[in-house]
mmCIF file with all atom_site columns, C-alpha atoms and ligand atoms in Angstrom:
data_model
loop_
_atom_site.group_PDB
_atom_site.id
_atom_site.type_symbol
_atom_site.label_atom_id
_atom_site.label_alt_id
_atom_site.label_comp_id
_atom_site.label_asym_id
_atom_site.label_entity_id
_atom_site.label_seq_id
_atom_site.pdbx_PDB_ins_code
_atom_site.Cartn_x
_atom_site.Cartn_y
_atom_site.Cartn_z
_atom_site.occupancy
_atom_site.B_iso_or_equiv
_atom_site.pdbx_formal_charge
_atom_site.auth_seq_id
_atom_site.auth_comp_id
_atom_site.auth_asym_id
_atom_site.auth_atom_id
_atom_site.pdbx_PDB_model_num
ATOM   1   C  CA  . MET A 1 1   ? 72.320  78.593  86.201  1.00 0.00 ? 1   MET A CA  1
ATOM   2   C  CA  . ALA A 1 2   ? 74.408  79.993  83.012  1.00 0.00 ? 2   ALA A CA  1
ATOM   3   C  CA  . LYS A 1 3   ? 73.307  77.092  80.465  1.00 0.00 ? 3   LYS A CA  1
ATOM   4   C  CA  . ASN A 1 4   ? 71.170  79.460  78.511  1.00 0.00 ? 4   ASN A CA  1
ATOM   5   C  CA  . ARG A 1 5   ? 73.082  82.438  79.180  1.00 0.00 ? 5   ARG A CA  1
ATOM   6   C  CA  . ARG A 1 6   ? 75.365  84.166  76.384  1.00 0.00 ? 6   ARG A CA  1
ATOM   7   C  CA  . CYS A 1 7   ? 78.018  85.928  76.144  1.00 0.00 ? 7   CYS A CA  1
ATOM   8   C  CA  . GLY A 1 8   ? 76.913  89.537  74.886  1.00 0.00 ? 8   GLY A CA  1
ATOM   9   C  CA  . ASN A 1 9   ? 79.936  90.478  72.984  1.00 0.00 ? 9   ASN A CA  1
ATOM   10  C  CA  . CYS A 1 10  ? 80.715  87.607  70.707  1.00 0.00 ? 10  CYS A CA  1
ATOM   11  C  CA  . GLY A 1 11  ? 77.265  85.403  71.724  1.00 0.00 ? 11  GLY A CA  1
ATOM   12  C  CA  . SER A 1 12  ? 79.649  82.579  73.011  1.00 0.00 ? 12  SER A CA  1
ATOM   13  C  CA  . THR A 1 13  ? 77.794  80.132  75.444  1.00 0.00 ? 13  THR A CA  1
ATOM   14  C  CA  . ASN A 1 14  ? 81.484  79.247  76.623  1.00 0.00 ? 14  ASN A CA  1
ATOM   15  C  CA  . LEU A 1 15  ? 80.539  80.826  79.906  1.00 0.00 ? 15  LEU A CA  1
ATOM   16  C  CA  . ILE A 1 16  ? 83.372  80.369  83.140  1.00 0.00 ? 16  ILE A CA  1
ATOM   17  C  CA  . SER A 1 17  ? 83.603  81.168  86.767  1.00 0.00 ? 17  SER A CA  1
ATOM   18  C  CA  . SER A 1 18  ? 85.815  84.760  86.932  1.00 0.00 ? 18  SER A CA  1
ATOM   19  C  CA  . LYS A 1 19  ? 87.760  82.723  88.883  1.00 0.00 ? 19  LYS A CA  1
ATOM   20  C  CA  . GLU A 1 20  ? 89.334  81.809  86.350  1.00 0.00 ? 20  GLU A CA  1
ATOM   21  C  CA  . ASN A 1 21  ? 90.186  84.664  84.136  1.00 0.00 ? 21  ASN A CA  1
ATOM   22  C  CA  . THR A 1 22  ? 91.906  87.545  84.818  1.00 0.00 ? 22  THR A CA  1
ATOM   23  C  CA  . LEU A 1 23  ? 88.764  90.109  84.694  1.00 0.00 ? 23  LEU A CA  1
ATOM   24  C  CA  . SER A 1 24  ? 88.637  93.919  84.657  1.00 0.00 ? 24  SER A CA  1
ATOM   25  C  CA  . LEU A 1 25  ? 85.363  96.284  83.927  1.00 0.00 ? 25  LEU A CA  1
ATOM   26  C  CA  . PRO A 1 26  ? 85.289  99.803  83.002  1.00 0.00 ? 26  PRO A CA  1
ATOM   27  C  CA  . TRP A 1 27  ? 83.698  101.991 85.436  1.00 0.00 ? 27  TRP A CA  1
ATOM   28  C  CA  . LYS A 1 28  ? 82.795  105.785 85.669  1.00 0.00 ? 28  LYS A CA  1
ATOM   29  C  CA  . ASP A 1 29  ? 85.919  107.319 84.373  1.00 0.00 ? 29  ASP A CA  1
ATOM   30  C  CA  . TYR A 1 30  ? 88.418  104.807 85.042  1.00 0.00 ? 30  TYR A CA  1
ATOM   31  C  CA  . PRO A 1 31  ? 88.644  102.920 81.648  1.00 0.00 ? 31  PRO A CA  1
ATOM   32  C  CA  . SER A 1 32  ? 89.438  99.547  82.774  1.00 0.00 ? 32  SER A CA  1
ATOM   33  C  CA  . VAL A 1 33  ? 89.082  98.121  87.018  1.00 0.00 ? 33  VAL A CA  1
ATOM   34  C  CA  . LEU A 1 34  ? 91.366  95.134  87.797  1.00 0.00 ? 34  LEU A CA  1
ATOM   35  C  CA  . ILE A 1 35  ? 88.617  93.183  89.691  1.00 0.00 ? 35  ILE A CA  1
ATOM   36  C  CA  . THR A 1 36  ? 90.753  91.387  92.924  1.00 0.00 ? 36  THR A CA  1
ATOM   37  C  CA  . GLU A 1 37  ? 87.288  90.565  95.362  1.00 0.00 ? 37  GLU A CA  1
ATOM   38  C  CA  . GLU A 1 38  ? 85.453  87.618  95.391  1.00 0.00 ? 38  GLU A CA  1
ATOM   39  C  CA  . ASN A 1 39  ? 82.577  86.967  92.903  1.00 0.00 ? 39  ASN A CA  1
ATOM   40  C  CA  . SER A 1 40  ? 80.103  85.378  91.422  1.00 0.00 ? 40  SER A CA  1
ATOM   41  C  CA  . LEU A 1 41  ? 80.345  86.631  87.837  1.00 0.00 ? 41  LEU A CA  1
ATOM   42  C  CA  . MET A 1 42  ? 80.383  84.397  85.003  1.00 0.00 ? 42  MET A CA  1
ATOM   43  C  CA  . THR A 1 43  ? 83.110  85.808  81.873  1.00 0.00 ? 43  THR A CA  1
ATOM   44  C  CA  . CYS A 1 44  ? 83.204  84.374  78.266  1.00 0.00 ? 44  CYS A CA  1
ATOM   45  C  CA  . LYS A 1 45  ? 85.785  81.876  77.898  1.00 0.00 ? 45  LYS A CA  1
ATOM   46  C  CA  . ASP A 1 46  ? 86.772  82.797  73.737  1.00 0.00 ? 46  ASP A CA  1
ATOM   47  C  CA  . CYS A 1 47  ? 86.758  87.015  74.595  1.00 0.00 ? 47  CYS A CA  1
ATOM   48  C  CA  . HIS A 1 48  ? 87.451  87.354  78.339  1.00 0.00 ? 48  HIS A CA  1
ATOM   49  C  CA  . GLU A 1 49  ? 84.099  89.704  78.616  1.00 0.00 ? 49  GLU A CA  1
ATOM   50  C  CA  . ALA A 1 50  ? 82.170  89.627  82.297  1.00 0.00 ? 50  ALA A CA  1
ATOM   51  C  CA  . VAL A 1 51  ? 79.390  88.365  81.527  1.00 0.00 ? 51  VAL A CA  1
ATOM   52  C  CA  . PHE A 1 52  ? 75.812  89.966  83.924  1.00 0.00 ? 52  PHE A CA  1
ATOM   53  C  CA  . SER A 1 53  ? 72.820  91.136  82.935  1.00 0.00 ? 53  SER A CA  1
ATOM   54  C  CA  . ALA A 1 54  ? 71.500  94.727  84.177  1.00 0.00 ? 54  ALA A CA  1
ATOM   55  C  CA  . SER A 1 55  ? 69.969  93.389  87.668  1.00 0.00 ? 55  SER A CA  1
ATOM   56  C  CA  . GLN A 1 56  ? 73.308  93.188  89.043  1.00 0.00 ? 56  GLN A CA  1
ATOM   57  C  CA  . GLY A 1 57  ? 74.287  97.002  88.196  1.00 0.00 ? 57  GLY A CA  1
ATOM   58  C  CA  . LYS A 1 58  ? 74.189  97.481  92.544  1.00 0.00 ? 58  LYS A CA  1
ATOM   59  C  CA  . MET A 1 59  ? 76.774  94.622  93.164  1.00 0.00 ? 59  MET A CA  1
ATOM   60  C  CA  . ILE A 1 60  ? 78.962  94.994  90.344  1.00 0.00 ? 60  ILE A CA  1
ATOM   61  C  CA  . ASP A 1 61  ? 79.143  99.073  91.723  1.00 0.00 ? 61  ASP A CA  1
ATOM   62  C  CA  . GLU A 1 62  ? 80.028  97.107  95.056  1.00 0.00 ? 62  GLU A CA  1
ATOM   63  C  CA  . LEU A 1 63  ? 82.377  94.643  93.417  1.00 0.00 ? 63  LEU A CA  1
ATOM   64  C  CA  . VAL A 1 64  ? 84.096  97.617  91.963  1.00 0.00 ? 64  VAL A CA  1
ATOM   65  C  CA  . MET A 1 65  ? 84.553  99.799  94.500  1.00 0.00 ? 65  MET A CA  1
ATOM   66  C  CA  . LYS A 1 66  ? 85.690  97.021  97.016  1.00 0.00 ? 66  LYS A CA  1
ATOM   67  C  CA  . SER A 1 67  ? 88.550  96.286  94.155  1.00 0.00 ? 67  SER A CA  1
ATOM   68  C  CA  . ILE A 1 68  ? 89.503  99.768  93.887  1.00 0.00 ? 68  ILE A CA  1
ATOM   69  C  CA  . ASN A 1 69  ? 89.685  100.339 97.784  1.00 0.00 ? 69  ASN A CA  1
ATOM   70  C  CA  . SER A 1 70  ? 91.927  96.955  98.305  1.00 0.00 ? 70  SER A CA  1
ATOM   71  C  CA  . GLN A 1 71  ? 94.091  98.291  95.603  1.00 0.00 ? 71  GLN A CA  1
ATOM   72  C  CA  . ILE A 1 72  ? 94.759  101.583 96.825  1.00 0.00 ? 72  ILE A CA  1
ATOM   73  C  CA  . ASN A 1 73  ? 95.518  99.996  100.629 1.00 0.00 ? 73  ASN A CA  1
ATOM   74  C  CA  . LEU A 1 74  ? 98.102  97.735  98.925  1.00 0.00 ? 74  LEU A CA  1
ATOM   75  C  CA  . PHE A 1 75  ? 99.708  101.371 97.071  1.00 0.00 ? 75  PHE A CA  1
ATOM   76  C  CA  . ILE A 1 76  ? 99.768  102.909 99.979  1.00 0.00 ? 76  ILE A CA  1
ATOM   77  C  CA  . LYS A 1 77  ? 101.367 100.052 102.051 1.00 0.00 ? 77  LYS A CA  1
ATOM   78  C  CA  . MET A 1 78  ? 103.613 99.430  99.603  1.00 0.00 ? 78  MET A CA  1
ATOM   79  C  CA  . ILE A 1 79  ? 104.533 103.187 99.067  1.00 0.00 ? 79  ILE A CA  1
ATOM   80  C  CA  . ILE A 1 80  ? 104.609 103.906 102.849 1.00 0.00 ? 80  ILE A CA  1
ATOM   81  C  CA  . GLN A 1 81  ? 107.383 100.740 103.266 1.00 0.00 ? 81  GLN A CA  1
ATOM   82  C  CA  . ARG A 1 82  ? 109.549 101.889 100.332 1.00 0.00 ? 82  ARG A CA  1
ATOM   83  C  CA  . GLU A 1 83  ? 109.922 105.508 101.034 1.00 0.00 ? 83  GLU A CA  1
ATOM   84  C  CA  . LYS A 1 84  ? 109.599 105.319 104.691 1.00 0.00 ? 84  LYS A CA  1
ATOM   85  C  CA  . CYS A 1 85  ? 107.202 108.364 104.816 1.00 0.00 ? 85  CYS A CA  1
ATOM   86  C  CA  . GLU A 1 86  ? 104.313 109.138 105.996 1.00 0.00 ? 86  GLU A CA  1
ATOM   87  C  CA  . GLN A 1 87  ? 100.554 108.511 104.622 1.00 0.00 ? 87  GLN A CA  1
ATOM   88  C  CA  . LYS A 1 88  ? 100.362 112.448 104.415 1.00 0.00 ? 88  LYS A CA  1
ATOM   89  C  CA  . GLU A 1 89  ? 103.700 112.791 102.239 1.00 0.00 ? 89  GLU A CA  1
ATOM   90  C  CA  . ILE A 1 90  ? 101.987 110.787 99.973  1.00 0.00 ? 90  ILE A CA  1
ATOM   91  C  CA  . ALA A 1 91  ? 98.698  113.174 100.252 1.00 0.00 ? 91  ALA A CA  1
ATOM   92  C  CA  . GLU A 1 92  ? 101.317 115.545 98.657  1.00 0.00 ? 92  GLU A CA  1
ATOM   93  C  CA  . HIS A 1 93  ? 102.660 113.852 96.332  1.00 0.00 ? 93  HIS A CA  1
ATOM   94  C  CA  . ILE A 1 94  ? 99.865  113.447 94.674  1.00 0.00 ? 94  ILE A CA  1
ATOM   95  C  CA  . GLY A 1 95  ? 98.083  116.789 95.447  1.00 0.00 ? 95  GLY A CA  1
ATOM   96  C  CA  . VAL A 1 96  ? 95.296  115.705 97.873  1.00 0.00 ? 96  VAL A CA  1
ATOM   97  C  CA  . SER A 1 97  ? 94.724  116.472 101.316 1.00 0.00 ? 97  SER A CA  1
ATOM   98  C  CA  . PRO A 1 98  ? 95.540  114.245 104.149 1.00 0.00 ? 98  PRO A CA  1
ATOM   99  C  CA  . GLU A 1 99  ? 92.154  113.909 105.258 1.00 0.00 ? 99  GLU A CA  1
ATOM   100 C  CA  . TYR A 1 100 ? 91.138  113.307 101.493 1.00 0.00 ? 100 TYR A CA  1
ATOM   101 C  CA  . LEU A 1 101 ? 93.404  110.237 101.003 1.00 0.00 ? 101 LEU A CA  1
ATOM   102 C  CA  . SER A 1 102 ? 92.458  108.972 104.675 1.00 0.00 ? 102 SER A CA  1
ATOM   103 C  CA  . GLU A 1 103 ? 88.921  108.731 103.023 1.00 0.00 ? 103 GLU A CA  1
ATOM   104 C  CA  . ILE A 1 104 ? 89.354  106.790 99.922  1.00 0.00 ? 104 ILE A CA  1
ATOM   105 C  CA  . LYS A 1 105 ? 91.647  104.953 102.329 1.00 0.00 ? 105 LYS A CA  1
ATOM   106 C  CA  . SER A 1 106 ? 88.766  103.889 104.249 1.00 0.00 ? 106 SER A CA  1
ATOM   107 C  CA  . GLY A 1 107 ? 86.613  103.282 101.727 1.00 0.00 ? 107 GLY A CA  1
ATOM   108 C  CA  . ARG A 1 108 ? 83.924  106.230 102.483 1.00 0.00 ? 108 ARG A CA  1
ATOM   109 C  CA  . LYS A 1 109 ? 85.067  107.774 98.812  1.00 0.00 ? 109 LYS A CA  1
ATOM   110 C  CA  . THR A 1 110 ? 85.796  106.480 96.270  1.00 0.00 ? 110 THR A CA  1
ATOM   111 C  CA  . PRO A 1 111 ? 88.341  108.451 94.391  1.00 0.00 ? 111 PRO A CA  1
ATOM   112 C  CA  . LYS A 1 112 ? 88.209  109.939 90.564  1.00 0.00 ? 112 LYS A CA  1
ATOM   113 C  CA  . PHE A 1 113 ? 90.868  107.558 88.014  1.00 0.00 ? 113 PHE A CA  1
ATOM   114 C  CA  . GLN A 1 114 ? 93.431  110.265 87.844  1.00 0.00 ? 114 GLN A CA  1
ATOM   115 C  CA  . THR A 1 115 ? 94.275  109.704 91.874  1.00 0.00 ? 115 THR A CA  1
ATOM   116 C  CA  . PHE A 1 116 ? 93.826  106.006 91.309  1.00 0.00 ? 116 PHE A CA  1
ATOM   117 C  CA  . ASN A 1 117 ? 96.132  106.055 88.441  1.00 0.00 ? 117 ASN A CA  1
ATOM   118 C  CA  . PHE A 1 118 ? 98.855  108.441 90.591  1.00 0.00 ? 118 PHE A CA  1
ATOM   119 C  CA  . LEU A 1 119 ? 98.956  106.033 93.593  1.00 0.00 ? 119 LEU A CA  1
ATOM   120 C  CA  . LYS A 1 120 ? 99.242  103.198 91.270  1.00 0.00 ? 120 LYS A CA  1
ATOM   121 C  CA  . THR A 1 121 ? 102.311 104.486 89.750  1.00 0.00 ? 121 THR A CA  1
ATOM   122 C  CA  . LEU A 1 122 ? 103.609 105.660 92.777  1.00 0.00 ? 122 LEU A CA  1
ATOM   123 C  CA  . ALA A 1 123 ? 103.067 102.232 94.419  1.00 0.00 ? 123 ALA A CA  1
ATOM   124 C  CA  . LEU A 1 124 ? 104.560 100.447 91.184  1.00 0.00 ? 124 LEU A CA  1
ATOM   125 C  CA  . ASP A 1 125 ? 107.473 103.054 89.968  1.00 0.00 ? 125 ASP A CA  1
ATOM   126 C  CA  . GLU A 1 126 ? 110.047 103.950 92.876  1.00 0.00 ? 126 GLU A CA  1
ATOM   127 C  CA  . ASN A 1 127 ? 111.965 106.634 90.616  1.00 0.00 ? 127 ASN A CA  1
ATOM   128 C  CA  . SER A 1 128 ? 107.843 108.333 90.270  1.00 0.00 ? 128 SER A CA  1
ATOM   129 C  CA  . PHE A 1 129 ? 107.956 109.460 94.096  1.00 0.00 ? 129 PHE A CA  1
ATOM   130 C  CA  . LYS A 1 130 ? 111.591 111.302 93.977  1.00 0.00 ? 130 LYS A CA  1
ATOM   131 C  CA  . ILE A 1 131 ? 110.054 113.211 91.180  1.00 0.00 ? 131 ILE A CA  1
ATOM   132 C  CA  . SER A 1 132 ? 106.189 114.072 92.241  1.00 0.00 ? 132 SER A CA  1
ATOM   133 C  CA  . SER A 1 133 ? 107.689 115.556 95.216  1.00 0.00 ? 133 SER A CA  1
ATOM   134 C  CA  . PRO A 1 134 ? 106.923 119.231 95.349  1.00 0.00 ? 134 PRO A CA  1
ATOM   135 C  CA  . ASN A 1 135 ? 110.637 119.872 96.114  1.00 0.00 ? 135 ASN A CA  1
ATOM   136 C  CA  . TYR A 1 136 ? 112.106 117.903 93.180  1.00 0.00 ? 136 TYR A CA  1
ATOM   137 C  CA  . LYS A 1 137 ? 113.672 120.914 90.816  1.00 0.00 ? 137 LYS A CA  1
ATOM   138 C  CA  . ASP A 1 138 ? 116.304 118.893 89.816  1.00 0.00 ? 138 ASP A CA  1
ATOM   139 C  CA  . TRP A 1 139 ? 114.789 117.972 86.123  1.00 0.00 ? 139 TRP A CA  1
ATOM   140 C  CA  . LYS A 1 140 ? 116.709 120.773 84.229  1.00 0.00 ? 140 LYS A CA  1
ATOM   141 C  CA  . THR A 1 141 ? 119.866 118.721 85.159  1.00 0.00 ? 141 THR A CA  1
ATOM   142 C  CA  . ALA A 1 142 ? 118.982 115.306 84.667  1.00 0.00 ? 142 ALA A CA  1
HETATM 143 ZN ZN1 . LIG B 2 .   ? 82.332  86.680  74.739  1.00 0.00 ? 1   LIG B ZN1 1
#
């Protein structure tokens, strides 16, 4: 199948399954989305670009949205476990409504990059949760 295909980026015919490569794609306002879901995409072994055709656009959209959604669920779970907080508190920290946070958690909506990136920061950086609290006012003494 991939025999005659070439990498659109560097022209290499050295294509391998995306399972063997870390795959990330730019998407809408996301500079880069880490693809965490199972997929049948090929990637270039030489430059690591994903290789796909225009007809696969809808599949790529779904793959990206599923990957974003599974990471959002992971981030929310990490924050709740570490901070022993409720989901509505996370919504307060990132400045969205609890309803909207539920919608992006369920996958009914896909957030803009800024919201995703804020959740990622809260999940991966312990200090950011404390600082992003609307009640945090200690910066004068920090
Ligand atoms: Zn390439």
